[in-house]
Tab-separated table of C-alpha atoms in Angstrom:
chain	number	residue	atom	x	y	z
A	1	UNK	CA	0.000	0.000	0.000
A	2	UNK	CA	1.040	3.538	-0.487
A	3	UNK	CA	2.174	5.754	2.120
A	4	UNK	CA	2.499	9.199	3.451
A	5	UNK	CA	4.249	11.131	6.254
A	6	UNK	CA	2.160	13.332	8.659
A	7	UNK	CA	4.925	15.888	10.898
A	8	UNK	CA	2.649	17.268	13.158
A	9	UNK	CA	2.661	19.349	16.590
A	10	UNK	CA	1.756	22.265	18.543
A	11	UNK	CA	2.106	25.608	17.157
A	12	UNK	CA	5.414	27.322	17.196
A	13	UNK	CA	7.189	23.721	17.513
A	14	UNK	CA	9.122	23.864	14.318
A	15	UNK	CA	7.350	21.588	11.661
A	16	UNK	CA	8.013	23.738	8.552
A	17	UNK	CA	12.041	23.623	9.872
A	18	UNK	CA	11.546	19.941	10.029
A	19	UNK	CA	9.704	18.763	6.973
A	20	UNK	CA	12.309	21.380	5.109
A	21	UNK	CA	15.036	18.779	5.870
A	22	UNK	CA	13.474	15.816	5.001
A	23	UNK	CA	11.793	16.533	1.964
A	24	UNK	CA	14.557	16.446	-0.221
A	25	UNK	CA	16.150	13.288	1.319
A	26	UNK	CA	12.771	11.688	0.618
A	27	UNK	CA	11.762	12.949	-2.610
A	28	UNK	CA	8.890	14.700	-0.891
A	29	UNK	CA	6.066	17.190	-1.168
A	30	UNK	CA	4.460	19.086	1.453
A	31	UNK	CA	0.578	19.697	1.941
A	32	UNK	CA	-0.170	22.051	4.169
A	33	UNK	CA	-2.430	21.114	7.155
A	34	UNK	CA	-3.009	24.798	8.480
A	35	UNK	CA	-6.625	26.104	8.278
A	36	UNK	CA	-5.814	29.276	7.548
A	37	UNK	CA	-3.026	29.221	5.014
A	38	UNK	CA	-5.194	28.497	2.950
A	39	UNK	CA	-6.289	32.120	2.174
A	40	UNK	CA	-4.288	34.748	0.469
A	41	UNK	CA	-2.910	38.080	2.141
A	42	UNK	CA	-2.627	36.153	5.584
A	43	UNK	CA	1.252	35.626	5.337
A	44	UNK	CA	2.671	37.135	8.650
A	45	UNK	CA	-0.392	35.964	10.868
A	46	UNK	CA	-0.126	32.429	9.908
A	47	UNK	CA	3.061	32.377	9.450
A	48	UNK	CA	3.724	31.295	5.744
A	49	UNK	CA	7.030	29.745	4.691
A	50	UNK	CA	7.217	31.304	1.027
A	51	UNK	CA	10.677	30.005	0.985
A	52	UNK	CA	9.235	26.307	-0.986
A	53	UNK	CA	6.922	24.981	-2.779
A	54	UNK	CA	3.711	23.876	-0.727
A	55	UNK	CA	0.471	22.684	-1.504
A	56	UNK	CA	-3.321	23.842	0.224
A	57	UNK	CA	-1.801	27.499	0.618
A	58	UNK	CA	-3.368	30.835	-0.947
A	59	UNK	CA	-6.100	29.155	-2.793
A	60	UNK	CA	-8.562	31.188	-1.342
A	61	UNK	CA	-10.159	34.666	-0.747
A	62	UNK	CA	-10.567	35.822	2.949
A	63	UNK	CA	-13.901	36.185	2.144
A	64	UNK	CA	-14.426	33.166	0.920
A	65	UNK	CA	-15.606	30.264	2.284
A	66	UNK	CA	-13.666	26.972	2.857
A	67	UNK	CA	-14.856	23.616	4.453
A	68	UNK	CA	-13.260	21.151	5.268
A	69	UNK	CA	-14.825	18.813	3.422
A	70	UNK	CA	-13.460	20.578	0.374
A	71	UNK	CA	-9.886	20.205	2.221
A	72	UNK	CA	-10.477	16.821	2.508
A	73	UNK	CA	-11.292	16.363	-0.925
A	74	UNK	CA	-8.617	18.355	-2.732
A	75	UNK	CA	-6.011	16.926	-0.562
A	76	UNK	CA	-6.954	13.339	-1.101
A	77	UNK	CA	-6.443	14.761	-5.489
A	78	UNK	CA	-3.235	16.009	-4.483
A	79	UNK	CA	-2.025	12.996	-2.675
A	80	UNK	CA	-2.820	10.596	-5.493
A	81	UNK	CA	-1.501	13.222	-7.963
A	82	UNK	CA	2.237	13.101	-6.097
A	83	UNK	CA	2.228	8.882	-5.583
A	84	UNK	CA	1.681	8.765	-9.156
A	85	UNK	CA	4.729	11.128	-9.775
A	86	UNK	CA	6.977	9.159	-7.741
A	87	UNK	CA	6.903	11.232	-4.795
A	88	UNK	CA	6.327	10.943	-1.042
A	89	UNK	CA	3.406	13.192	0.818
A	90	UNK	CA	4.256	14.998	3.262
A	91	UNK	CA	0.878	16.374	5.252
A	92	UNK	CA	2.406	19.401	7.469
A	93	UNK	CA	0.378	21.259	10.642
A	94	UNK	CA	-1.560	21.907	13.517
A	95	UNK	CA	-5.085	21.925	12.417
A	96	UNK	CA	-6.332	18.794	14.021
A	97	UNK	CA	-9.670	18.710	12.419
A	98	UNK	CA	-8.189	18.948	9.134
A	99	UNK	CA	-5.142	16.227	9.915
A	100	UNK	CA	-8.119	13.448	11.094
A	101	UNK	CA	-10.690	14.086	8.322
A	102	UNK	CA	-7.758	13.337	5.455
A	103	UNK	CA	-6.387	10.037	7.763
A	104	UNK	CA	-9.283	8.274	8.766
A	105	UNK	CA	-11.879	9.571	5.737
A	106	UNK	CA	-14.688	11.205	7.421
A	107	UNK	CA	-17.721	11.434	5.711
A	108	UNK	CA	-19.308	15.093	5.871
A	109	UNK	CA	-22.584	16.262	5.727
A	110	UNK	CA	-24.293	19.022	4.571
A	111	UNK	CA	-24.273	22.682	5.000
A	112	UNK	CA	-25.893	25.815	4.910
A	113	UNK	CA	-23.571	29.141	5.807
A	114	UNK	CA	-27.705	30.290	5.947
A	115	UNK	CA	-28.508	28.034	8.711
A	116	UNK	CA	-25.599	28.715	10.490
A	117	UNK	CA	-26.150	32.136	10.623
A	118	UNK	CA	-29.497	31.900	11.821
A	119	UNK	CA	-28.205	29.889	14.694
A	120	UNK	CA	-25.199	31.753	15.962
A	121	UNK	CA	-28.048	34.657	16.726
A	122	UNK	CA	-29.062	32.073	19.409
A	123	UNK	CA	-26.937	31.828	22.879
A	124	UNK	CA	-24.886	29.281	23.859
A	125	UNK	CA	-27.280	27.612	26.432
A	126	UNK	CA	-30.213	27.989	24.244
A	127	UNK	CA	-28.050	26.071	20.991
A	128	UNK	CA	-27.129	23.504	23.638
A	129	UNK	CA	-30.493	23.185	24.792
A	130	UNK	CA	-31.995	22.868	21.706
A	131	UNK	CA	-29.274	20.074	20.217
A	132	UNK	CA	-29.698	18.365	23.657
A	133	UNK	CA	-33.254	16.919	22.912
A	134	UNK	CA	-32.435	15.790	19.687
A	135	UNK	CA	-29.107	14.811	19.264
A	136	UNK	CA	-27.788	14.257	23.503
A	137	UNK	CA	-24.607	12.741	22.613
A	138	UNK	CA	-23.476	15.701	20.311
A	139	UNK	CA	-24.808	18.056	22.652
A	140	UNK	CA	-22.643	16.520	25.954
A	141	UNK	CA	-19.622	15.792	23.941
A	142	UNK	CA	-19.188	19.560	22.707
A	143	UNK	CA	-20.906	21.608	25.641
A	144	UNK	CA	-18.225	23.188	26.130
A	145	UNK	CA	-17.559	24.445	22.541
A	146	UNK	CA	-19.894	27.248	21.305
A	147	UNK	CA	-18.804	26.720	17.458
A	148	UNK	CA	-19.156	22.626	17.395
A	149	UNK	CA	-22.480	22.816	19.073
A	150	UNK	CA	-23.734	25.122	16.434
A	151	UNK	CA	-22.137	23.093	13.791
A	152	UNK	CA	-24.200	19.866	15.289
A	153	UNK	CA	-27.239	21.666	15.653
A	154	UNK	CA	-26.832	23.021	12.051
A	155	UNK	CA	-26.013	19.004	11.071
A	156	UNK	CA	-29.150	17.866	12.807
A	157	UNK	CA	-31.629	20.187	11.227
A	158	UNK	CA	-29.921	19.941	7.759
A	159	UNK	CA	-29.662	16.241	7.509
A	160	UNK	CA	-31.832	14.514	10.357
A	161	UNK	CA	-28.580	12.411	11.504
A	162	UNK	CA	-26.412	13.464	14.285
A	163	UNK	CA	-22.385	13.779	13.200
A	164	UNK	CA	-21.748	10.273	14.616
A	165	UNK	CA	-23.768	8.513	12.186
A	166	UNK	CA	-21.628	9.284	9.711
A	167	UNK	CA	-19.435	6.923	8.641
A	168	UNK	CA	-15.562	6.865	8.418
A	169	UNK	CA	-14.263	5.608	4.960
A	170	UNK	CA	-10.692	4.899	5.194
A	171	UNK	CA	-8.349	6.241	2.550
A	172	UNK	CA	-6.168	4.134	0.304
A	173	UNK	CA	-3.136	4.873	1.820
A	174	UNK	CA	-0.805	3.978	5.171
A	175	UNK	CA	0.149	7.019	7.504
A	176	UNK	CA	3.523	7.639	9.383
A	177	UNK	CA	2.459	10.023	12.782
A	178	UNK	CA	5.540	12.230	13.998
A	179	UNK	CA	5.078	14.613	16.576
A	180	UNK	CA	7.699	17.143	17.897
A	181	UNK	CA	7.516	17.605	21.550
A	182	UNK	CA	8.649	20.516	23.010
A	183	UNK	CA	8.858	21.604	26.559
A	184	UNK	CA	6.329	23.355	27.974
A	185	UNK	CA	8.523	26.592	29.001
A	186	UNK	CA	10.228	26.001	25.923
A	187	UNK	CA	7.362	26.251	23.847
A	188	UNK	CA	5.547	29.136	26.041
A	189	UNK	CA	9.259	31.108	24.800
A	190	UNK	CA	9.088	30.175	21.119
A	191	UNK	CA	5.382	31.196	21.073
A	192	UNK	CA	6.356	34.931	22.781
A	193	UNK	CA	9.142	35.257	20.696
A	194	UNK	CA	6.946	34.404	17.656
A	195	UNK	CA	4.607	36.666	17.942
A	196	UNK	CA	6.748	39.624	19.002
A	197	UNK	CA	8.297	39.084	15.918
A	198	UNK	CA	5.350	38.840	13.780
A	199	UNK	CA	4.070	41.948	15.222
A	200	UNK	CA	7.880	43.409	13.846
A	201	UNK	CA	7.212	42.257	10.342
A	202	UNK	CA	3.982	44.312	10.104
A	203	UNK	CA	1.309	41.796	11.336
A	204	UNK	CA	-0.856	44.710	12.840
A	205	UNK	CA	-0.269	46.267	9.513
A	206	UNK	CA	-1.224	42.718	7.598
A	207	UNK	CA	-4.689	42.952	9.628
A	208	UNK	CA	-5.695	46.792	8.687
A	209	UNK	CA	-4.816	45.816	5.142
A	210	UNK	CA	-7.763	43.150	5.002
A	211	UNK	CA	-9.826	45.555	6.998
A	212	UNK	CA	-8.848	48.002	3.328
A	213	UNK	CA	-9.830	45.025	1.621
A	214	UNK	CA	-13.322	44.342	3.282
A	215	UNK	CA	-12.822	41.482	5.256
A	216	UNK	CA	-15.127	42.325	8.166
A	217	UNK	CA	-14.114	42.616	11.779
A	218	UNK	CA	-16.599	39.556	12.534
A	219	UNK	CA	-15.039	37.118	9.797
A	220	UNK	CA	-11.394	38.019	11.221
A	221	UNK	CA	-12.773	36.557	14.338
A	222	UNK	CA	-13.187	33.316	12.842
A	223	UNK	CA	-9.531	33.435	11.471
A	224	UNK	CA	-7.929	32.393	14.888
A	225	UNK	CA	-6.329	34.473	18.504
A	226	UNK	CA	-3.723	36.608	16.057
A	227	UNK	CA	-6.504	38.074	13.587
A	228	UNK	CA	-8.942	37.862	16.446
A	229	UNK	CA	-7.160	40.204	18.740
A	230	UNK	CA	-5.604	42.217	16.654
A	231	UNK	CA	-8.797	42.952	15.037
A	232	UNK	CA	-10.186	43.940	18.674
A	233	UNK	CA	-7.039	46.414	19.183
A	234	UNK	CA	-7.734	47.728	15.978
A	235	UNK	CA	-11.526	48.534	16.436
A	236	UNK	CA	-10.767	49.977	19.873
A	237	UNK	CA	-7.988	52.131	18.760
A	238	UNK	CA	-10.118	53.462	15.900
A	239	UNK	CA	-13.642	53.749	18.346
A	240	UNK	CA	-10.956	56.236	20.322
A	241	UNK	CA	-9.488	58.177	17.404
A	242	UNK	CA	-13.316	58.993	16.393
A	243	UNK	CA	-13.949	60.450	19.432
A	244	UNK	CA	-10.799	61.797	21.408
A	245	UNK	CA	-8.277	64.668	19.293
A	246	UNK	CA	-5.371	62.488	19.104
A	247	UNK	CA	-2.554	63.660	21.823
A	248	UNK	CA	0.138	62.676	23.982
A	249	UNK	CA	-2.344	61.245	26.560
A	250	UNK	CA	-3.995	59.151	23.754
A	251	UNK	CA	-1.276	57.991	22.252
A	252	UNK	CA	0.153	56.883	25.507
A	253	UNK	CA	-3.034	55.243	26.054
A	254	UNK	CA	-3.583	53.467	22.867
A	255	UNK	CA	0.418	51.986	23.043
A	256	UNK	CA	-0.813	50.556	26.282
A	257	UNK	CA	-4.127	48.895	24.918
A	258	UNK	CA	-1.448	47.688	22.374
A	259	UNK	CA	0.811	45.965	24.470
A	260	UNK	CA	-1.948	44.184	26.500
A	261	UNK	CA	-3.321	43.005	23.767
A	262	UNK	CA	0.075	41.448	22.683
A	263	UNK	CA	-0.129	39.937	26.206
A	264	UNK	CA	-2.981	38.586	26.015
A	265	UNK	CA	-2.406	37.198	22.861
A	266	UNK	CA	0.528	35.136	23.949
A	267	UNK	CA	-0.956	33.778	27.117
A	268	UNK	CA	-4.262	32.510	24.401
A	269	UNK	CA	-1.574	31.228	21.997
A	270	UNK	CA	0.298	29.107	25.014
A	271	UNK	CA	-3.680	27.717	25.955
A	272	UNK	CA	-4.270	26.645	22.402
A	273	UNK	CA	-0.901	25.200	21.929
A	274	UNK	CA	-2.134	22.827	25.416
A	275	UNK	CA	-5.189	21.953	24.170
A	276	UNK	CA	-3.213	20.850	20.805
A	277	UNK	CA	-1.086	18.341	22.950
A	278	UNK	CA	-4.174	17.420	24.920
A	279	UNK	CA	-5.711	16.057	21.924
A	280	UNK	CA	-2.338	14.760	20.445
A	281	UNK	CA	-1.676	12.447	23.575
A	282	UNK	CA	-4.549	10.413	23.044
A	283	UNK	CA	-3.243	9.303	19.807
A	284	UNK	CA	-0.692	6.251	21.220
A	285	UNK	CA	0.384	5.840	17.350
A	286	UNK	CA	2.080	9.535	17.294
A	287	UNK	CA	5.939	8.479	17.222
A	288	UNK	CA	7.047	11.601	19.401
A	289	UNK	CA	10.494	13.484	18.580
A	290	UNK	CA	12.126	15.963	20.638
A	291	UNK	CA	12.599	19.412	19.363
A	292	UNK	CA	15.818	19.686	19.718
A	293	UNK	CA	18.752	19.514	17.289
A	294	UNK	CA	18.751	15.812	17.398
A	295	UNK	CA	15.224	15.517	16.464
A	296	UNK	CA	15.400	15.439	12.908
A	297	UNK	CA	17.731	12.517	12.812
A	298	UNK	CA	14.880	10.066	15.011
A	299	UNK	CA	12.983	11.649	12.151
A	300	UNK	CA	14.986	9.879	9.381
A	301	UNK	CA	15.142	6.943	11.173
A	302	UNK	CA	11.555	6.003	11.577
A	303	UNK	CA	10.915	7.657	7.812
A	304	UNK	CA	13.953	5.246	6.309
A	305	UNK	CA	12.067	2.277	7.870
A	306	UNK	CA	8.678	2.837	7.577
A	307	UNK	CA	9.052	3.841	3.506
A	308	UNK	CA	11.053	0.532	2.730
A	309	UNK	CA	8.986	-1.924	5.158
């Protein structure tokens, strides 16, 4: 059977370093796994490697939408495409959802952008209340996560199954699992360090540009913490500049609403990179790597023998 690579790992961890090295040892192509690579004029943000060739990135609009059933769909083309050139995938990132529906096949169901909007007007309680008499088990499994309960609810009413009916068709293909562990501190610095950085490059700057562009404050919410808070800082600082006669005072106030938003940012960044290796650790067929210098060669090592075995 055929076989692929998966590098995966929390954010900041240093897949893209990795995968660099061992694509050209392995006659490789990478597919990006990231959610929001995907869309054009989000380079800094999501931190884009233009530096090689990479498939799944800046094939959309920001305004456009993107399932990820379509993911799944394009990526299982692209896969075939490279076996039949020769080549060895290489699936790259951190979006879980998107990792798991290409592995183990998920069927989707329907949607309706419509019907979604119509039930993110609801609360929280009254969307869990609501899914909870008709679909329990979807409704206690993501109780506490306001977007996958309206996402079940919006599954429900669409198709009159819950999401566990569906069925899991298994791909063609075998999978290798790496994951880079990092230590937690470690990590925590590499995250801070990242986004000061980003915020160096012009990432504030990247975010008022699709503001320009029309990209709404509400649909840079849904683009993750960096586009999400920045977006807040932004609307703030504006909300003031309409109504104050910019001054020393101001400005000395807005540089501090900037900096705690940077803050703040970091500490979200370190809670989503946890929750990441949460849902990593219940996978017992991840082979875990350190992140260290020596990493890359364990790499080779389980690549070499799981591509000739």
């Amino acid at each position: 059977m055929r076989k692929i690579v998966v590098i995966l790992g929390p954010t900041a961890s240093g897949k893209t370093d990795l995968v660099k090295k061992l694509i050209t040892k392995y006659n490789g192509e990478v597919i990006s796994a990231d959610s929001r690579q995907i869309f054009k004029y989000m380079d800094i943000g999501t931190g884009k490697d233009k530096s090689f060739f990479q498939h799944m990135i800046d094939i959309r609009e920001p305004n456009e939408e993107y399932s990820v059933a379509e993911y799944q769909k394009e990526v299982y083309k692209i896969i075939y495409d490279i076996f039949s050139r020769g080549k060895t995938p290489f699936l790259v990132g951190g979006s879980m959802l998107y990792i798991d529906a290409v592995l183990e096949g998920f069927e989707f169901p329907c949607e309706s952008r419509e019907l979604r909007d119509e039930i993110e007007k609801e609360t929280t309680v009254k969307i869990y209340n609501k899914l909870n008499k008709i679909d329990p088990i979807s409704a206690e499994k993501n109780k506490l996560n306001r977007r996958r309960l309206i996402r079940a609810l919006e599954v429900y009413l669409l198709n009159s199954r819950s999401q566990s009916e569906y069925r899991k068709i298994k791909p063609n293909f075998e999978y290798l699992l790496i994951g880079i562990d990092v230590p937690r501190q470690e990590l925590y610095q590499r995250i801070d360090d990242r986004v000061d950085a980003r915020i160096n490059e012009g990432m504030i700057e990247e975010v008022e540009n699709l503001l320009k562009m029309g990209v709404t404050h509400k649909r840079l919410q849904s683009f993750g913490l960096e586009y999400r808070y920045i977006s807040e800082y932004l609307k703030t600082k504006n909300e003031k500049l309409k109504t104050t006669t910019q001054n020393l005072k101001l400005n000395t106030e807005l540089e501090k609403i900037k900096q705690e938003t940077i803050q703040k940012l970091k500490y979200k960044i370190h809670a989503f990179a946890r929750r990441q290796l949460t849902w990593w650790r219940r996978n017992k067929n991840i082979n875990w790597i350190s992140s260290q210098s020596d990493g890359w060669r364990k790499a080779e090592k389980l690549i070499s023998k799981y591509l000739i075995s």
